[in-house]
Coordinates of C-alpha atoms in Angstrom, one line a residue:
M648 CA 31.9 3.2 -18.8
G649 CA 31.2 3.6 -15.0
L650 CA 29.0 5.9 -13.4
E651 CA 29.6 9.7 -13.1
P652 CA 30.4 10.0 -9.1
I653 CA 27.9 11.4 -7.3
K654 CA 29.6 14.3 -4.3
N655 CA 27.1 14.2 -0.7
I656 CA 26.9 17.5 -0.4
S657 CA 23.9 17.3 2.2
G658 CA 25.8 17.0 5.5
V659 CA 23.9 13.8 6.5
E660 CA 25.8 10.7 6.1
I661 CA 24.6 7.9 4.1
G662 CA 25.5 4.1 4.9
I663 CA 24.4 0.5 4.4
L664 CA 23.2 -3.0 5.9
G665 CA 24.2 -6.1 5.0
T666 CA 20.6 -7.3 4.8
H667 CA 20.8 -7.9 0.7
L668 CA 23.3 -10.3 1.2
G669 CA 21.3 -12.6 2.9
F670 CA 21.4 -13.5 6.7
L671 CA 22.4 -17.0 7.0
E672 CA 24.6 -16.3 4.0
A673 CA 26.5 -13.3 5.5
L674 CA 25.0 -12.0 9.0
V675 CA 24.4 -15.1 11.3
P676 CA 27.3 -16.7 13.3
D677 CA 27.3 -20.4 13.0
Q678 CA 26.8 -23.1 16.4
N679 CA 30.4 -22.4 17.0
G680 CA 30.0 -18.5 16.9
R681 CA 31.9 -18.3 13.7
L682 CA 31.0 -15.1 11.2
P683 CA 29.7 -16.7 7.1
R684 CA 33.0 -16.4 5.0
N685 CA 33.7 -16.7 1.3
Q686 CA 36.2 -19.4 -0.1
E687 CA 38.9 -17.6 0.5
G688 CA 38.0 -17.1 4.0
E689 CA 37.1 -13.8 3.7
F690 CA 33.8 -12.4 5.4
V691 CA 31.1 -12.5 3.2
L692 CA 29.9 -9.5 4.8
V693 CA 33.4 -8.0 4.1
E694 CA 33.4 -8.4 0.3
G695 CA 30.0 -7.2 -0.1
A696 CA 30.5 -4.3 1.3
R697 CA 33.8 -3.7 -0.6
D698 CA 31.7 -4.4 -3.7
L699 CA 29.6 -1.8 -2.7
C700 CA 32.3 0.6 -2.1
Q701 CA 33.7 0.0 -5.6
Q702 CA 30.6 0.4 -7.5
S703 CA 28.9 2.9 -6.0
P704 CA 28.9 6.4 -7.4
V705 CA 28.1 7.3 -4.1
P706 CA 30.5 7.7 -1.1
I707 CA 28.9 5.2 1.8
D708 CA 30.0 6.5 5.1
A709 CA 28.4 3.5 7.4
I710 CA 27.7 0.2 8.2
Q711 CA 25.2 -1.0 10.5
I712 CA 26.5 -4.7 11.5
S713 CA 23.3 -7.2 12.5
A714 CA 24.8 -8.3 15.8
F715 CA 24.3 -11.5 17.6
G716 CA 25.0 -12.5 21.1
T717 CA 26.5 -16.2 20.3
T718 CA 29.2 -14.4 17.5
L719 CA 33.0 -15.1 19.3
P720 CA 34.3 -11.8 20.1
E721 CA 37.1 -12.0 18.4
E722 CA 35.2 -12.5 15.2
S723 CA 33.1 -9.4 15.7
D724 CA 36.4 -7.7 16.4
S725 CA 37.9 -9.0 12.9
L726 CA 34.9 -7.6 11.2
I727 CA 34.8 -4.4 12.5
T728 CA 38.5 -4.1 11.7
K729 CA 38.3 -5.2 7.8
L730 CA 35.2 -2.6 7.6
R731 CA 37.0 0.2 9.0
E732 CA 39.3 -0.8 6.6
L733 CA 37.1 -0.1 3.9
G734 CA 36.7 3.2 4.8
L735 CA 33.1 2.5 6.6
E736 CA 32.1 3.4 10.4
P737 CA 30.5 0.3 11.7
Q738 CA 27.5 0.3 14.3
L739 CA 26.4 -2.5 15.5
V740 CA 22.1 -3.9 15.5
M741 CA 21.8 -5.8 18.6
M742 CA 19.5 -8.6 17.9
V743 CA 18.2 -11.0 20.9
G744 CA 16.9 -14.4 20.5
G745 CA 15.7 -16.8 22.5
A746 CA 14.5 -14.7 25.4
N747 CA 11.9 -12.3 25.8
P748 CA 12.7 -8.6 26.9
M749 CA 9.1 -8.1 28.0
N750 CA 9.4 -11.2 30.3
P751 CA 11.1 -10.7 34.0
D752 CA 11.6 -14.2 33.8
D753 CA 13.9 -13.6 31.0
E754 CA 15.9 -10.6 32.1
E755 CA 19.0 -12.5 32.3
S756 CA 19.6 -13.6 29.4
A757 CA 18.4 -10.9 27.6
L758 CA 20.6 -8.8 29.3
A759 CA 23.5 -11.2 28.8
Q760 CA 23.5 -10.8 24.9
L761 CA 23.2 -7.1 24.8
L762 CA 25.8 -7.6 27.2
V763 CA 28.4 -9.0 25.2
N764 CA 27.3 -6.8 21.5
L765 CA 28.0 -3.8 24.0
S766 CA 31.1 -5.0 25.2
A767 CA 31.9 -5.8 21.7
A768 CA 31.0 -1.9 20.3
K769 CA 33.1 -0.3 23.7
R770 CA 35.7 -2.5 22.7
N771 CA 36.1 -0.8 19.4
G772 CA 35.4 2.1 19.6
I773 CA 32.1 2.4 18.7
K774 CA 29.8 5.3 18.5
E775 CA 26.7 4.5 17.6
I776 CA 24.7 1.3 18.7
N777 CA 21.1 0.0 17.9
S778 CA 18.8 -3.0 18.5
T779 CA 15.2 -4.0 18.0
S780 CA 15.9 -5.2 21.5
I781 CA 12.4 -4.6 22.7
E782 CA 10.2 -7.9 21.9
T783 CA 10.8 -10.9 20.8
W784 CA 10.9 -11.6 16.6
M785 CA 7.7 -13.1 15.1
E786 CA 6.8 -14.1 19.0
G787 CA 4.0 -13.7 21.8
T788 CA 1.0 -12.2 22.0
P789 CA -0.4 -8.2 21.8
P790 CA -1.6 -7.1 25.2
K791 CA -5.0 -7.9 26.7
D792 CA -5.6 -4.0 28.3
D793 CA -3.5 -1.2 28.7
D794 CA -1.8 -2.5 31.9
E795 CA -0.2 -5.1 30.2
F796 CA 1.2 -2.8 28.0
Q797 CA 2.5 -0.5 30.7
Q798 CA 4.1 -3.4 32.5
R799 CA 5.7 -4.3 29.3
V800 CA 7.1 -0.1 28.5
A801 CA 8.4 -0.8 32.4
Q802 CA 10.0 -4.5 31.7
N803 CA 11.7 -2.6 28.6
I804 CA 12.7 0.3 30.3
K805 CA 14.5 -1.9 33.6
L806 CA 16.1 -3.9 31.0
H807 CA 17.6 -1.4 28.9
L808 CA 18.7 1.0 31.9
R809 CA 20.3 -2.3 33.5
A810 CA 22.2 -2.9 30.4
Y811 CA 23.1 0.8 30.3
H812 CA 24.4 1.0 33.6
E813 CA 26.2 -3.1 33.8
A814 CA 28.1 -2.3 30.1
Q815 CA 28.7 1.3 32.0
L816 CA 28.0 3.1 28.7
A817 CA 27.7 6.5 30.5
N818 CA 31.0 8.8 29.5
S819 CA 31.9 6.0 27.8
C820 CA 32.8 6.6 23.1
V821 CA 29.1 4.9 22.6
E822 CA 27.0 8.5 22.1
H823 CA 23.7 6.8 21.5
W824 CA 21.3 3.9 21.5
N825 CA 18.8 3.8 18.6
I826 CA 16.0 1.8 19.3
E827 CA 14.0 0.0 16.1
F828 CA 10.2 -1.4 15.9
L829 CA 9.0 -3.3 13.9
R830 CA 6.1 -4.1 12.1
P831 CA 3.1 -5.8 13.4
G832 CA 3.4 -9.6 13.1
E833 CA 7.1 -9.2 13.3
F834 CA 6.8 -7.7 17.2
Q835 CA 3.4 -7.5 18.6
N836 CA 3.2 -4.6 21.0
F837 CA 5.8 -2.2 20.3
T838 CA 4.5 -1.7 16.5
S839 CA 4.5 2.3 15.7
L840 CA 6.4 5.2 16.3
E841 CA 3.8 6.2 18.8
K842 CA 3.6 2.4 20.9
V843 CA 7.9 2.8 21.0
R844 CA 8.1 6.0 22.7
P845 CA 7.1 5.4 26.3
I846 CA 10.1 3.2 26.6
I847 CA 12.6 5.7 24.9
D848 CA 11.0 8.4 26.9
G849 CA 11.3 6.3 30.2
L850 CA 14.9 6.0 29.5
N851 CA 15.8 9.2 28.7
Q852 CA 14.1 10.7 31.8
S853 CA 15.9 7.9 33.8
I854 CA 19.6 8.3 33.2
G855 CA 18.5 12.4 32.3
Q856 CA 20.0 12.7 29.1
T857 CA 19.0 11.6 25.6
F858 CA 20.7 9.2 25.1
F859 CA 18.4 6.3 24.0
R860 CA 17.1 7.7 20.9
I861 CA 14.2 6.4 18.0
L862 CA 15.4 4.6 14.7
V863 CA 12.8 5.5 12.2
D864 CA 12.6 3.0 9.4
A865 CA 10.4 3.7 6.7
A866 CA 9.0 0.1 5.4
H867 CA 8.0 -0.6 9.4
C868 CA 6.3 2.9 9.8
G869 CA 4.2 2.0 6.3
D870 CA 3.1 -1.5 7.7
S871 CA 2.4 0.1 11.4
G872 CA -1.5 1.0 10.6
A873 CA -0.8 4.6 11.1
S874 CA -1.0 7.3 8.1
M875 CA 1.8 8.9 6.3
A876 CA 0.7 12.0 7.8
E877 CA 0.4 10.9 11.4
N878 CA 4.1 9.4 11.4
E879 CA 5.7 12.6 9.9
A880 CA 3.4 13.9 12.7
Q881 CA 5.2 11.6 15.1
I882 CA 8.9 12.4 13.4
K883 CA 8.6 16.2 14.2
E884 CA 7.7 15.3 17.9
V885 CA 10.5 13.0 18.2
A886 CA 12.7 14.9 17.1
Q887 CA 11.5 17.9 18.9
A888 CA 12.2 15.9 22.3
G889 CA 15.9 15.2 20.9
Q890 CA 15.4 11.3 20.0
L891 CA 15.5 10.9 16.1
G892 CA 17.8 8.8 15.9
S893 CA 18.5 6.9 12.0
F894 CA 16.8 6.9 8.9
H895 CA 16.1 3.6 7.3
C896 CA 15.5 4.0 3.5
S897 CA 13.2 0.8 3.8
V898 CA 10.0 -0.4 1.4
P899 CA 7.0 -1.1 3.2
T900 CA 5.9 -4.8 2.9
T901 CA 8.0 -5.8 0.0
R902 CA 11.3 -4.5 1.8
G903 CA 12.7 -4.4 -2.2
C904 CA 13.9 -1.6 -4.6
L905 CA 12.7 1.7 -3.7
T906 CA 10.6 2.0 -6.3
S907 CA 8.4 -0.2 -5.2
D908 CA 7.7 2.3 -2.2
D909 CA 4.4 3.8 -2.7
G910 CA 5.8 6.7 -1.3
W911 CA 6.7 6.0 2.1
V912 CA 10.7 6.3 1.8
P913 CA 10.4 10.2 0.1
S914 CA 7.9 11.3 2.4
L915 CA 9.3 10.5 5.6
L916 CA 12.7 10.8 4.9
A917 CA 12.0 14.7 4.1
A918 CA 9.9 14.8 7.3
C919 CA 13.1 13.9 8.9
A920 CA 15.1 16.0 7.1
R921 CA 12.7 19.4 7.8
T922 CA 13.4 18.8 11.8
G923 CA 17.2 19.8 10.9
K924 CA 17.4 16.4 12.6
L925 CA 18.5 14.3 10.6
H926 CA 22.3 13.3 10.6
S927 CA 22.1 9.4 8.6
V928 CA 20.4 7.7 6.7
F929 CA 20.9 3.8 5.5
V930 CA 19.5 2.1 2.6
E931 CA 18.8 -1.3 3.5
I932 CA 16.8 -4.0 1.4
F933 CA 16.3 -7.5 1.9
R934 CA 16.4 -10.5 -0.5
H935 CA 12.7 -11.6 -1.3
D936 CA 13.7 -15.4 -1.4
D937 CA 15.8 -14.8 2.3
E938 CA 15.5 -17.9 4.0
A939 CA 15.5 -16.6 6.7
L940 CA 12.6 -14.8 6.1
A941 CA 10.2 -17.3 4.9
A942 CA 8.4 -16.9 8.3
L943 CA 7.8 -13.3 7.0
R944 CA 6.4 -14.2 3.6
E945 CA 3.7 -16.5 5.3
L946 CA 2.7 -13.9 7.7
D947 CA 2.6 -11.3 4.2
P948 CA 2.9 -13.2 1.1
H949 CA 3.7 -9.8 -0.6
H950 CA 6.7 -9.6 1.5
G951 CA 8.2 -12.4 -1.1
V952 CA 7.8 -10.5 -4.6
D953 CA 10.5 -9.9 -6.5
T954 CA 11.2 -6.4 -7.1
T955 CA 14.9 -6.8 -8.8
C956 CA 13.5 -6.5 -12.5
G957 CA 16.7 -8.5 -13.4
R958 CA 19.4 -6.9 -11.2
S959 CA 21.7 -8.2 -9.1
Y960 CA 20.7 -7.3 -5.4
T961 CA 23.6 -5.3 -5.3
Q962 CA 22.2 -2.9 -8.1
L963 CA 19.3 -2.6 -6.0
M964 CA 21.9 -1.4 -3.7
I965 CA 23.5 0.8 -6.0
D966 CA 20.2 2.3 -7.0
G967 CA 18.9 3.2 -3.7
L968 CA 22.3 4.6 -2.7
I969 CA 21.7 7.1 -6.0
E970 CA 18.7 7.7 -5.4
T971 CA 18.6 8.9 -1.8
A972 CA 21.8 10.8 -2.5
R973 CA 20.3 13.0 -4.9
R974 CA 17.2 13.8 -3.0
L975 CA 19.1 14.4 0.2
N976 CA 21.3 16.7 -2.1
N977 CA 18.1 18.1 -3.1
Y978 CA 16.7 19.2 0.2
K979 CA 19.8 20.3 1.2
A980 CA 19.7 22.8 -2.3
R981 CA 16.1 23.3 -1.5
G982 CA 16.8 24.4 2.4
L983 CA 14.9 21.5 4.0
I984 CA 18.5 20.4 5.1

């Protein structure tokens, strides 16, 4: 007997990512720019998304796709089309690799990677884009003083403004660009809500509208060093400024089952709901043994803890979707939304 359907009455979209399938196994293109496929020739990400759509009692509205600048355009277009056929609204999560967005010498290389994916977004009518494009993952050094930090802020504003203008995003199908900060160690500079805000403020001031927003990830907030109360206060301020993007239900450190979150996901999700500005929530889970994340396990061995309790990662995602839908529905019932 299958699970009874759970209707989402909250008015908040619920989405997924494909990270539970493994980065190399499902998301990262090969040296020829081709995305991973199964033995039948189907995209691994599409197969995994279909499994969730068919098995989850919670309707899934959207999917965020890890997007790399080395992916062939026809591969990106085909993947987006196939995901839309499942009834999912695609978003991109743009990655920048091999170029430091904070280094003026790398500006052209970082820009080129962003433009590849911005072109894909426009070509495919995508409304929401996201990125981790303000630092290079697991590289770099912390700023030696505030002056150096401000220089890195300024270079990021310059880079992303160029991307905005050169991709001609104004009056395009793209409505918002949500930028995500990561935990200390993954990033060295922009590792909290407070630290990423100067970039977003500067970008929006430059273009005269709140096009750029912050993707709030419970895992990165929990690992940032700021307290739960401090993060909740930051979320309120970000929302008041019109800069609250989507929310990731993702667990600090382990990035596994939502039951290992020690309260971070429900607390910050509720904080977002109370602002009245929460529009979309995504369940994100990483594999504890993902080959691509070995460096993260070396940084913090707790990242490699197996939180499945014998379940598949598809089941972990389903459990996360159920928990998220229940919370959102109860926020609605209690008047938080």
